[in-house]
Coordinates of C-alpha atoms and ligand atoms in Angstrom, one line a residue:
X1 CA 0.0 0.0 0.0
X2 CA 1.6 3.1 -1.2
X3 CA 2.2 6.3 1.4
X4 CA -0.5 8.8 -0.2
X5 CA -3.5 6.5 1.7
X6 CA -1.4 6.9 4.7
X7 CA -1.3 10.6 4.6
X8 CA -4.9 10.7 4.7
X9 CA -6.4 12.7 7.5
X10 CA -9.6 11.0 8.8
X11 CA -10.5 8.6 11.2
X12 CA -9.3 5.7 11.1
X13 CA -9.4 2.0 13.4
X14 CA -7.7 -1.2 13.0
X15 CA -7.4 -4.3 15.4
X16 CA -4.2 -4.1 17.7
X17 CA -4.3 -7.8 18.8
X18 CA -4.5 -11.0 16.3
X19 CA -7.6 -12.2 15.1
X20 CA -8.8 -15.1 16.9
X21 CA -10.5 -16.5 19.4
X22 CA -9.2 -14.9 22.8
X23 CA -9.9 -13.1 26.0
X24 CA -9.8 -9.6 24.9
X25 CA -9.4 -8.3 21.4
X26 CA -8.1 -4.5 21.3
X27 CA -9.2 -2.4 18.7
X28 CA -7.1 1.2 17.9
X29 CA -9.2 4.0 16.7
X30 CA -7.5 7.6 16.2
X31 CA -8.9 11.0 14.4
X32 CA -9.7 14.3 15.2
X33 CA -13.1 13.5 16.1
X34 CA -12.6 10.1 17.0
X35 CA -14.3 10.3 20.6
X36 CA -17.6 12.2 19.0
X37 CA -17.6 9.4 16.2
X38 CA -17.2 6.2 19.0
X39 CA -19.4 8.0 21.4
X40 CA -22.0 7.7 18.4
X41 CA -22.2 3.8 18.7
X42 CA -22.4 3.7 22.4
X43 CA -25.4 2.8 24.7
X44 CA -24.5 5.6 26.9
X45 CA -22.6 8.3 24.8
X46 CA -22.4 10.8 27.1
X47 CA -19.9 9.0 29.3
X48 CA -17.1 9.1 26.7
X49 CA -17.9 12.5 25.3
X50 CA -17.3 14.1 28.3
X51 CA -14.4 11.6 30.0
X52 CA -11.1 13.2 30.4
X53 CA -7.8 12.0 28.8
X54 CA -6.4 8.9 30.3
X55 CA -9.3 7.6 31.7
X56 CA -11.6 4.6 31.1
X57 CA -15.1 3.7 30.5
X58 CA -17.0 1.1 30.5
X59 CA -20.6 1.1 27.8
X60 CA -22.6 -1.3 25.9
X61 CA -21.6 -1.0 21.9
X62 CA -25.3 -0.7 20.1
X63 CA -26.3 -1.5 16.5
X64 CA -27.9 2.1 14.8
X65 CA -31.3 0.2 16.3
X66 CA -29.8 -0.3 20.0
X67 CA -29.3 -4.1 19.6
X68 CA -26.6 -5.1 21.5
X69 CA -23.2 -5.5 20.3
X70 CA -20.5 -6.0 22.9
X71 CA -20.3 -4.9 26.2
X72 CA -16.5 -3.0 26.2
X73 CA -14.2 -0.9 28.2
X74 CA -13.2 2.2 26.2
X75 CA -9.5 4.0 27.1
X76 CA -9.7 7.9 26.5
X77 CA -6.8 9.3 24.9
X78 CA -7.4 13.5 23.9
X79 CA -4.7 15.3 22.0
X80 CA -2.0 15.4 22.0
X81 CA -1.4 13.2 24.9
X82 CA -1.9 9.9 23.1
X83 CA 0.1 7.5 20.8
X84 CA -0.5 9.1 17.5
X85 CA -1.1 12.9 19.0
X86 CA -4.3 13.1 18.1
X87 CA -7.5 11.8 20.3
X88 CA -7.9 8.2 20.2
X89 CA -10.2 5.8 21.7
X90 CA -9.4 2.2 22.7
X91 CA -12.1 -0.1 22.7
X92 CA -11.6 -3.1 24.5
X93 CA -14.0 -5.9 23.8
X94 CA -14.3 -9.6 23.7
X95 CA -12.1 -11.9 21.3
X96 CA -14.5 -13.7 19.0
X97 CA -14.0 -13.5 15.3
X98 CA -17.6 -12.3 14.4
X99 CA -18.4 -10.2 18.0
X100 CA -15.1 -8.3 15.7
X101 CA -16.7 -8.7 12.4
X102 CA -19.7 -7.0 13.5
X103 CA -17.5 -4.0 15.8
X104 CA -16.0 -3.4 12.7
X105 CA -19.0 -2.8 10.6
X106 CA -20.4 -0.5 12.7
X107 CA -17.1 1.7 13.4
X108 CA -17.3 2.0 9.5
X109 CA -21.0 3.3 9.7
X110 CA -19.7 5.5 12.2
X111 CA -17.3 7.4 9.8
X112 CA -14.0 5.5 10.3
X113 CA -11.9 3.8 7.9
X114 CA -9.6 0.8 8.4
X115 CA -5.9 2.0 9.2
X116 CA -2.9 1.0 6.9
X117 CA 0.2 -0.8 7.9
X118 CA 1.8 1.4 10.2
X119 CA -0.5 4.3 9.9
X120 CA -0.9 5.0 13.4
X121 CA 2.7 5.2 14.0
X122 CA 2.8 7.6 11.3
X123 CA 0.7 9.7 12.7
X124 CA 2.5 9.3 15.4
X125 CA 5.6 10.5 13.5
X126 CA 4.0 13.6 11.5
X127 CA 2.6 14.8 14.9
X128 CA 6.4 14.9 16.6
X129 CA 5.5 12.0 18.9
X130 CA 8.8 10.4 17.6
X131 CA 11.7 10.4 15.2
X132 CA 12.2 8.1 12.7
X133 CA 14.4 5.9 14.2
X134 CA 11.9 5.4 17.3
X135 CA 8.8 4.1 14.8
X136 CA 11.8 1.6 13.6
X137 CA 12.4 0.6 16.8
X138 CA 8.7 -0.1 17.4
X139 CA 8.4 -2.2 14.0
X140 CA 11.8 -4.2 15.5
X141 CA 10.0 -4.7 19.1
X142 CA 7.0 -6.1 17.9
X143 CA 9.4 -8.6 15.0
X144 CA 11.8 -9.4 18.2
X145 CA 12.7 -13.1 17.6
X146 CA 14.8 -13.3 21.2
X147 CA 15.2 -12.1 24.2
X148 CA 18.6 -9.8 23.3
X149 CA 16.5 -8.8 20.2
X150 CA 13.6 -7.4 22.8
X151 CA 16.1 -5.6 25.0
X152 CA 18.1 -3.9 21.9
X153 CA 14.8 -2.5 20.2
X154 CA 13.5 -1.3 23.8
X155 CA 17.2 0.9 24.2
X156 CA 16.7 2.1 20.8
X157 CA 12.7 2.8 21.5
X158 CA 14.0 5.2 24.6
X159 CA 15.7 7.1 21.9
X160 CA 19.0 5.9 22.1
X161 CA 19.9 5.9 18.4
X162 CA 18.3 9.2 17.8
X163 CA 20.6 10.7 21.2
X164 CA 23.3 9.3 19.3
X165 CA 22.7 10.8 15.8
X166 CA 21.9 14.0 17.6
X167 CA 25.6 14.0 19.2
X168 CA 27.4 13.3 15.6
X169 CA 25.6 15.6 14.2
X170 CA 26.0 18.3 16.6
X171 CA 30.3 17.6 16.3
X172 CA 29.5 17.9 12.3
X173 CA 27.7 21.4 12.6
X174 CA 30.4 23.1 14.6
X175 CA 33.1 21.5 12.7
X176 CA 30.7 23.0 9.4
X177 CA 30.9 26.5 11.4
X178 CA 34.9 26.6 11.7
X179 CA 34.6 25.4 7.7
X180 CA 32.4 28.7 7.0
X181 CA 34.6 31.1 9.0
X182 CA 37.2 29.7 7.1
X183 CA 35.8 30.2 3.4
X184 CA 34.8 34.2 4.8
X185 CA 38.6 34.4 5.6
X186 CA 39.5 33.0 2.6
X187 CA 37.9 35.2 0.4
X188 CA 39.5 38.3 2.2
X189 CA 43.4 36.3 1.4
X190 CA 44.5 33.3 0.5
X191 CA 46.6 30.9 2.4
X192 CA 46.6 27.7 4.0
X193 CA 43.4 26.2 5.0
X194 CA 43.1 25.8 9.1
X195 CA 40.3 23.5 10.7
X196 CA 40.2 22.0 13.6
X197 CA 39.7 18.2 12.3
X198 CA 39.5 16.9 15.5
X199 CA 35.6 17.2 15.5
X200 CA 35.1 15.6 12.5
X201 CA 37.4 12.9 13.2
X202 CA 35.5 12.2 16.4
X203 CA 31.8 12.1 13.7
X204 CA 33.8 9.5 11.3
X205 CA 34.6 7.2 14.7
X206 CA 31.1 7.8 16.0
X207 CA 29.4 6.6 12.6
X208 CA 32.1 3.4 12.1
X209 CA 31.3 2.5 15.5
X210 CA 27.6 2.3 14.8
X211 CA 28.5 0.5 11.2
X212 CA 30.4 -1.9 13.1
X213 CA 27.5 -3.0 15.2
X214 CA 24.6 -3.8 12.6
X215 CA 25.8 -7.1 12.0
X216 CA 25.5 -8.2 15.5
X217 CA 22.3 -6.5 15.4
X218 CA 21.1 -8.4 12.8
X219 CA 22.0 -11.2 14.0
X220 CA 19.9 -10.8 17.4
X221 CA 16.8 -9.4 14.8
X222 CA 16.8 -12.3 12.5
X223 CA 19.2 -15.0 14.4
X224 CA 22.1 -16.9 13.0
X225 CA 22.5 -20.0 10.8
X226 CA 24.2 -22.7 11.6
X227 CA 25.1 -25.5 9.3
X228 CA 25.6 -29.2 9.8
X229 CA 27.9 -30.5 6.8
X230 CA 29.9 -33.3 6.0
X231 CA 30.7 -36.6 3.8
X232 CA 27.7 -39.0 4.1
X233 CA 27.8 -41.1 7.3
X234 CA 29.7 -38.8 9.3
X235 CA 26.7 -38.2 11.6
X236 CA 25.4 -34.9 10.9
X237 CA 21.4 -36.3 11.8
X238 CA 22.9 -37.6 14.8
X239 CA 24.7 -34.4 15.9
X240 CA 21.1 -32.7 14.7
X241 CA 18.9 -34.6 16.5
X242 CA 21.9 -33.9 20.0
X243 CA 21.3 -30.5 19.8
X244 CA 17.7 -30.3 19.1
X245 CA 17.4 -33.0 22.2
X246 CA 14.4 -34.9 19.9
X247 CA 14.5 -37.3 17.1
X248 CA 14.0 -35.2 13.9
X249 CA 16.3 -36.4 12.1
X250 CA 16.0 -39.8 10.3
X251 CA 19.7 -41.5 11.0
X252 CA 20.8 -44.5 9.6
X253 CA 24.2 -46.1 8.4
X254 CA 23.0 -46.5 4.9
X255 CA 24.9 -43.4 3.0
X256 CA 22.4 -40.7 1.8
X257 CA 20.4 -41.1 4.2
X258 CA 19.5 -37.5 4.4
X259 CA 18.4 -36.0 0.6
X260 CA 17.4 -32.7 1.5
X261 CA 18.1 -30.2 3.8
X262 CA 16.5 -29.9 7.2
X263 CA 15.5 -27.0 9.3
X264 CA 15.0 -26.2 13.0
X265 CA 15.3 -23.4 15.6
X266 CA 17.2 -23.1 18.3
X267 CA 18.4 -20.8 21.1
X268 CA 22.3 -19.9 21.7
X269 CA 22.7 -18.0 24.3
X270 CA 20.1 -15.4 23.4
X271 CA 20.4 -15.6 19.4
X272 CA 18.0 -17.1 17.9
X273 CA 19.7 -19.8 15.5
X274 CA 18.3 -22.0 12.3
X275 CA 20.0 -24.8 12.9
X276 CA 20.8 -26.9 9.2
X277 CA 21.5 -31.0 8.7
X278 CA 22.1 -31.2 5.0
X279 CA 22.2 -33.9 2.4
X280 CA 26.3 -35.5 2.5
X281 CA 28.3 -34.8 0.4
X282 CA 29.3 -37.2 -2.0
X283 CA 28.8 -38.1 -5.8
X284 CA 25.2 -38.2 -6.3
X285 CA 23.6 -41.5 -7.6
X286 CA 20.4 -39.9 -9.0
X287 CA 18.8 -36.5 -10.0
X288 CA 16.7 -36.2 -6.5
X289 CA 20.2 -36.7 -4.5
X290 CA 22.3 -34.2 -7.1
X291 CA 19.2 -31.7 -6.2
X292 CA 19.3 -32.0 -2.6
X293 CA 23.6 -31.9 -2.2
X294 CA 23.2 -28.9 -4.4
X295 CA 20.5 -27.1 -2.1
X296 CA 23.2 -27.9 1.0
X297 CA 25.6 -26.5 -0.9
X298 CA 23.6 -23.1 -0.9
X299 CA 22.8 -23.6 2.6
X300 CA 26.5 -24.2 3.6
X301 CA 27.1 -21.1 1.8
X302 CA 25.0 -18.8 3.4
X303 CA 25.3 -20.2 6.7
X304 CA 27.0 -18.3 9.5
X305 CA 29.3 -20.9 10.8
X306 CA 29.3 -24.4 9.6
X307 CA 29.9 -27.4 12.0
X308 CA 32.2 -30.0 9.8
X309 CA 31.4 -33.4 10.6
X310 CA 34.3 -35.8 10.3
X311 CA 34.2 -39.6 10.8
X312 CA 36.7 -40.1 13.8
X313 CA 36.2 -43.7 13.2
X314 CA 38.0 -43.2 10.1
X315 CA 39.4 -40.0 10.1
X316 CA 39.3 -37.7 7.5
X317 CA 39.9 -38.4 4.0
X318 CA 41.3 -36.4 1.2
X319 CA 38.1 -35.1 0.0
X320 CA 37.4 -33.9 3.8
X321 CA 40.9 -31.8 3.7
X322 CA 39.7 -30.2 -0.1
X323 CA 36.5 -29.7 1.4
X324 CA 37.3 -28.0 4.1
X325 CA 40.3 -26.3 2.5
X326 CA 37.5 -25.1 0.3
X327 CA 35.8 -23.3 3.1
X328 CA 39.0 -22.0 4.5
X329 CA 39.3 -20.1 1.0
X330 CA 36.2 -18.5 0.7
X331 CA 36.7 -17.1 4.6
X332 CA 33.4 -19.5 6.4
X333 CA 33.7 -20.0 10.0
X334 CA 33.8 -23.4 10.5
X335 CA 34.1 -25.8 13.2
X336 CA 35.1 -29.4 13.0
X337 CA 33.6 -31.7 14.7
X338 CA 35.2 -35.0 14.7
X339 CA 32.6 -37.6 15.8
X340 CA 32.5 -40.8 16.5
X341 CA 35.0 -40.8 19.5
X342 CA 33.2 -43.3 21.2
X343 CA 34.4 -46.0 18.9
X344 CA 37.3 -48.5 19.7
X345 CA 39.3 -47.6 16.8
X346 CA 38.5 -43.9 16.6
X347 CA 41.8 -42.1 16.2
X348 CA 42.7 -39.0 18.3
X349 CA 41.4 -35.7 16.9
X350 CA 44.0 -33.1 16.3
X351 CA 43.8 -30.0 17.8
X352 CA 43.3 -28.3 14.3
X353 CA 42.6 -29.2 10.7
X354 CA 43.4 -26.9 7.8
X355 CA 43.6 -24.2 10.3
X356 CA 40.3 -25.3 12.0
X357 CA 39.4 -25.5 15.5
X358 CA 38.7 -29.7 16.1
X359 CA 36.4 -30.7 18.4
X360 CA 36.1 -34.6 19.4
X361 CA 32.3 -35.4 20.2
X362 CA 29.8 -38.3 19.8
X363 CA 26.4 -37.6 18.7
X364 CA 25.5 -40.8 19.8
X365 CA 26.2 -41.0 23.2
X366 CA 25.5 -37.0 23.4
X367 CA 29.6 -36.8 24.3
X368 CA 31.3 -33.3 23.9
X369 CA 28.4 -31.8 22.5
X370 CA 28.3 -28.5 25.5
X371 CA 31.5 -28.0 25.1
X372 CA 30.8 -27.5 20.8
X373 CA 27.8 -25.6 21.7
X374 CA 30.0 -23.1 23.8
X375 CA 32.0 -23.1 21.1
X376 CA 29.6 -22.2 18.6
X377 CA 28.0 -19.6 21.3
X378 CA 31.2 -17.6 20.8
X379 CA 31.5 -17.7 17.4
X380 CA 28.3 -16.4 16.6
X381 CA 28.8 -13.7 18.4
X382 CA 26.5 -14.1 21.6
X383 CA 29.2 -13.9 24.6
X384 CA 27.3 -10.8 25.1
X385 CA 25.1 -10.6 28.7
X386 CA 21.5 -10.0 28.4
X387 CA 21.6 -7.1 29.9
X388 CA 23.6 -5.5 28.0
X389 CA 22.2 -1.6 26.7
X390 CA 24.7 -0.9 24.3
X391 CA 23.7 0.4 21.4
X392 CA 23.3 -1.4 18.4
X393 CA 21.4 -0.5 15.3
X394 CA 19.7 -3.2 13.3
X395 CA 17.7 -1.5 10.6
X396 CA 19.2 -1.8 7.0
X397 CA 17.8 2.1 6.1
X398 CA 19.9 3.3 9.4
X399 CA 22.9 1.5 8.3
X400 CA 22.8 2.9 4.7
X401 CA 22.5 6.1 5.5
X402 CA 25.9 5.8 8.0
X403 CA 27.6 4.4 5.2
X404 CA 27.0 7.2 3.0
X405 CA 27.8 10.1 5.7
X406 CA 30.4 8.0 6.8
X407 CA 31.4 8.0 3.0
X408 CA 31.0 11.7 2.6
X409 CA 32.7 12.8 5.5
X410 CA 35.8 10.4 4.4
X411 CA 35.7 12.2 1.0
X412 CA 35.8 15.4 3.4
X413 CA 39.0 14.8 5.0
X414 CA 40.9 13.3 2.6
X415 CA 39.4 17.0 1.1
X416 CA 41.3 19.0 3.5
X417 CA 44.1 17.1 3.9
X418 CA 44.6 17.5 -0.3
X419 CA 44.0 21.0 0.4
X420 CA 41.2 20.8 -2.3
X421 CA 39.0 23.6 -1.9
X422 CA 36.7 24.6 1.0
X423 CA 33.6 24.9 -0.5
X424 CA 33.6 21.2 -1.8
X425 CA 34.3 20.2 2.0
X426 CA 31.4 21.8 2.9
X427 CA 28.9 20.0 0.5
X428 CA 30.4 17.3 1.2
X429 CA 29.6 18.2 5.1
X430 CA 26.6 19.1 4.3
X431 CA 25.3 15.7 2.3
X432 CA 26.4 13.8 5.7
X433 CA 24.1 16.2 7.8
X434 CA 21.5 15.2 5.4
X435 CA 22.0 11.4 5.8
X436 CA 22.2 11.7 9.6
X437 CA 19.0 14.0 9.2
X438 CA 16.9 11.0 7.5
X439 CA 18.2 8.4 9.9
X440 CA 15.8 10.8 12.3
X441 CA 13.6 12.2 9.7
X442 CA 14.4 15.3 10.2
X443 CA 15.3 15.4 6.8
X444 CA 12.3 13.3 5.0
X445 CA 11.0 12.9 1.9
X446 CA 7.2 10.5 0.9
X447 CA 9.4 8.4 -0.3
X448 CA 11.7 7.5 2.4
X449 CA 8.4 7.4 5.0
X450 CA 7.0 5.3 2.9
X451 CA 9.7 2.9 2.8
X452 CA 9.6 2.9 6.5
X453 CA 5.9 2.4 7.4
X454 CA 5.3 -0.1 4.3
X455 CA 7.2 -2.9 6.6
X456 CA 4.4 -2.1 9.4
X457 CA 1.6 -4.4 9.8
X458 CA -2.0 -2.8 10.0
X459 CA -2.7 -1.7 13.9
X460 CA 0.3 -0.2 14.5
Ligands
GTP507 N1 29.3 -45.0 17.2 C1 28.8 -43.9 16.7 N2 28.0 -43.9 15.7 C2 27.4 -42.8 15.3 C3 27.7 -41.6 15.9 N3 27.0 -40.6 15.3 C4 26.4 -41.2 14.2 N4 26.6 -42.5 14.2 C5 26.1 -43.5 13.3 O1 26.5 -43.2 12.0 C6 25.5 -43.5 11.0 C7 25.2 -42.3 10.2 O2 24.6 -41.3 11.0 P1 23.8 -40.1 10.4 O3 23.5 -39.2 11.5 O4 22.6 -40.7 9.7 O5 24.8 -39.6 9.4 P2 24.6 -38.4 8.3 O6 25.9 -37.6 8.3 O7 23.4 -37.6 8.6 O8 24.5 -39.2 7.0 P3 23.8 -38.8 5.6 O9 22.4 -38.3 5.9 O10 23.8 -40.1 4.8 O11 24.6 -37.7 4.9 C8 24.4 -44.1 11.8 O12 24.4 -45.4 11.9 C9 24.6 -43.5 13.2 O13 24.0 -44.2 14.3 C10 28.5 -41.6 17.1 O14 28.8 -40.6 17.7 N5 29.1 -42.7 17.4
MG508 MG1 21.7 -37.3 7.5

């Protein structure tokens, strides 16, 4: 749904919880004349027109002909004290699909519309109830898949990223003001150009610093992925179904056993992880096999960190060492896991292969498998406490935008140190204020909201 709907003034309502069968269902209404419109379907209309903000009341919803609806509890919200800045009514009524249904149909008699993805949040926004990197935060809240995820978006909900762009941008602009004294001077006599860099070398640290932490933010948004790979037979199902604690996997010792990929979800320390057993590698004996080591192969790819299963029962061959020389060359993180170590004539793992961390574990008797976990834990970056409240950022816009004042404002200083002319060290100044300005929406265009409230589901 494009932006221009979203612009619309009006009043407009959408469910706040899932539709289903529940306790309560929440329905958000907000508009300039939002309480006169819901007071209009009311048994008793009197007592919301005249509550004050912040309070509740509690009414029977009527049909235009005073049949009976739902009996609800309304929240009073009067501008600008509310979510969106303008009044808004809650209605609070029972969760049943059709009691909804019917709610529904008679807010639309009533004058009101049915909200867009994230138009209440952009209301929110136009009215100055928060910045731009605030309604992300809320979007990332709500998506949250763990527990660091949660904690991250709440920081960044308080404002912490818009505190932050705030304090850059404030280094930029008097660093911009010694720039424009300078070009004045300048124009009076020439000579050597004199800025104090120090201020805009603090703004380039500031902004890699933030870069430098979207990937870990990412990862607690959208979780890791860790895949299980290895010849056929090395135990990959096994070590799958270890770490899942169930039997998903079917294991067997006939080779092949697993054709395509498998996928399950698991918790490391806070990150949310897809955990991956994939087909074995070996030289497939039909089509169906060919398709399904191919599709591991994209997996393995992709994946975070792979887990390389080596038979320790035979230790590993010379398609093992390519293999994982392989991975080596395209820079994966891989551990080796060399299973099997509960067999009599397991060899000793090494301590490394081709530059790999080895592990000795057995799937089967569930052997050493903590200690790889721990092992993996670290690697994918979750050492972190839970309670930790540094800033990181994790939207993809936000990270963009860094990039290209953090671009700019390299162009800038290699500027001044090449004694190129002021004036192009202040546009180039200036197009970082602007990127740092849309991380906040200060500077905003219909375009850029739109591509921020389009990812918002409708009730928010
Ligand atoms: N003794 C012993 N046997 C194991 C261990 N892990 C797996 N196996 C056996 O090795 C055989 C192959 O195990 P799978 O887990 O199916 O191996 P895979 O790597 O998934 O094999 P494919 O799906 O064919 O690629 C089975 O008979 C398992 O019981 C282990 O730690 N110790
Ligand atoms: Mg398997």
């Amino acid at each position: 749904m494009s932006f221009e709907g979203r612009l619309e003034s009006g009043a407009i309502a959408a469910l706040a919880t899932p539709l289903g069968q529940s306790a309560l269902a929440v329905i958000r209404t907000s508009g300039p004349n939002c309480i006169e419109m819901v007071s209009g379907g009311l048994k008793k209309p009197q007592l919301l027109r005249s509550a004050a903000g912040h309070t509740v009341v509690h009414s029977a919803l009527v049909e235009a002909n005073g049949d009976l609806i739902d009996d609800v509890l309304l929240a009073v919200f009067r501008a600008p004290r509310s979510y969106t800045g303008e009044d808004s009514v809650e209605i609070y009524a029972h969760g049943s699909i059709p009691g909804i249904d019917r709610i529904f149909s008679r807010l639309f008699q009533l004058g009101f519309r049915q909200a867009l993805g994230g138009e209440f949040t952009m209301r929110a926004f136009v009215n100055g109830k928060l910045d731009l990197s605030r309604a992300e935060a809320i979007q990332e809240l709500v998506s949250a898949q763990s527990r660091e995820a949660h904690i991250h978006a709440l920081h960044r909900l308080g404002g912490a990223v818009e505190r932050r762009i705030h304090a850059i941008r404030d280094s930029l602009v008097t660093f911009m003001a010694s720039v424009a004294i300078q070009l004045d001077y300048d124009e009076m006599e020439t000579g050597e150009v004199r800025c104090d860099q120090g201020q805009l070398d603090t703004a380039l640290r500031d902004i890699a610093e933030l870069l430098g932490t979207y990937e870990k933010g990412r990862r607690y948004q959208f979780g890791a992925r860790l895949a299980l790979a290895g010849k056929t037979n090395a135990g990959k199902s096994s070590l799958f179904n270890a770490l899942l604690k169930e039997e998903r996997a079917i294991v067997s010792d006939v080779h092949g056993t697993t054709r395509d990929y498998l996928e399950a979800r698991i918790i490391v320390r806070g990150v949310p992880v897809r955990l991956y057993d994939t087909a074995g590698f070996r030289t497939a004996t039909d089509d169906i096999e060919r398709e399904g080591i191919k599709r591991s192969g994209n997996i393995v790819e992709a994946a975070t960190m792979v887990v390389y299963l080596v038979d320790g029962g035979k230790g590993p061959d010379e398609e093992d060492l390519q293999r994982l020389g392989l991975l080596k060359k395209e820079g994966h993180a891989v551990v080796v896991a060399w299973n099997k170590t509960d067999l009599e004539g397991s060899s000793q793992a090494p301590d490394y292969l081709e530059g790999f961390k080895v592990l000795g574990i057995s799937a089967l008797q569930y052997r050493g498998i903590d200690r790889l976990f721990e092992f993996i834990a670290e690697h994918i970056n979750a050492a972190q406490s839970a309670g930790d409240e540094s800033l990181l950022i994790d939207s993809q816009r936000q990270f963009e935008l860094l990039e290209r004042a953090h671009s700019a404002l390299t162009e800038a200083k290699a500027s001044l140190q090449g004694n190129v002319a002021l004036d192009m060290v202040a546009l180039d100044i200036q197009d970082a204020l602007g990127a740092l300005g849309e991380i906040t929406g200060e500077v905003s265009s219909e375009e850029i909201l739109d591509a921020v409230f389009s990812g918002f589901c409708v009730g928010k």
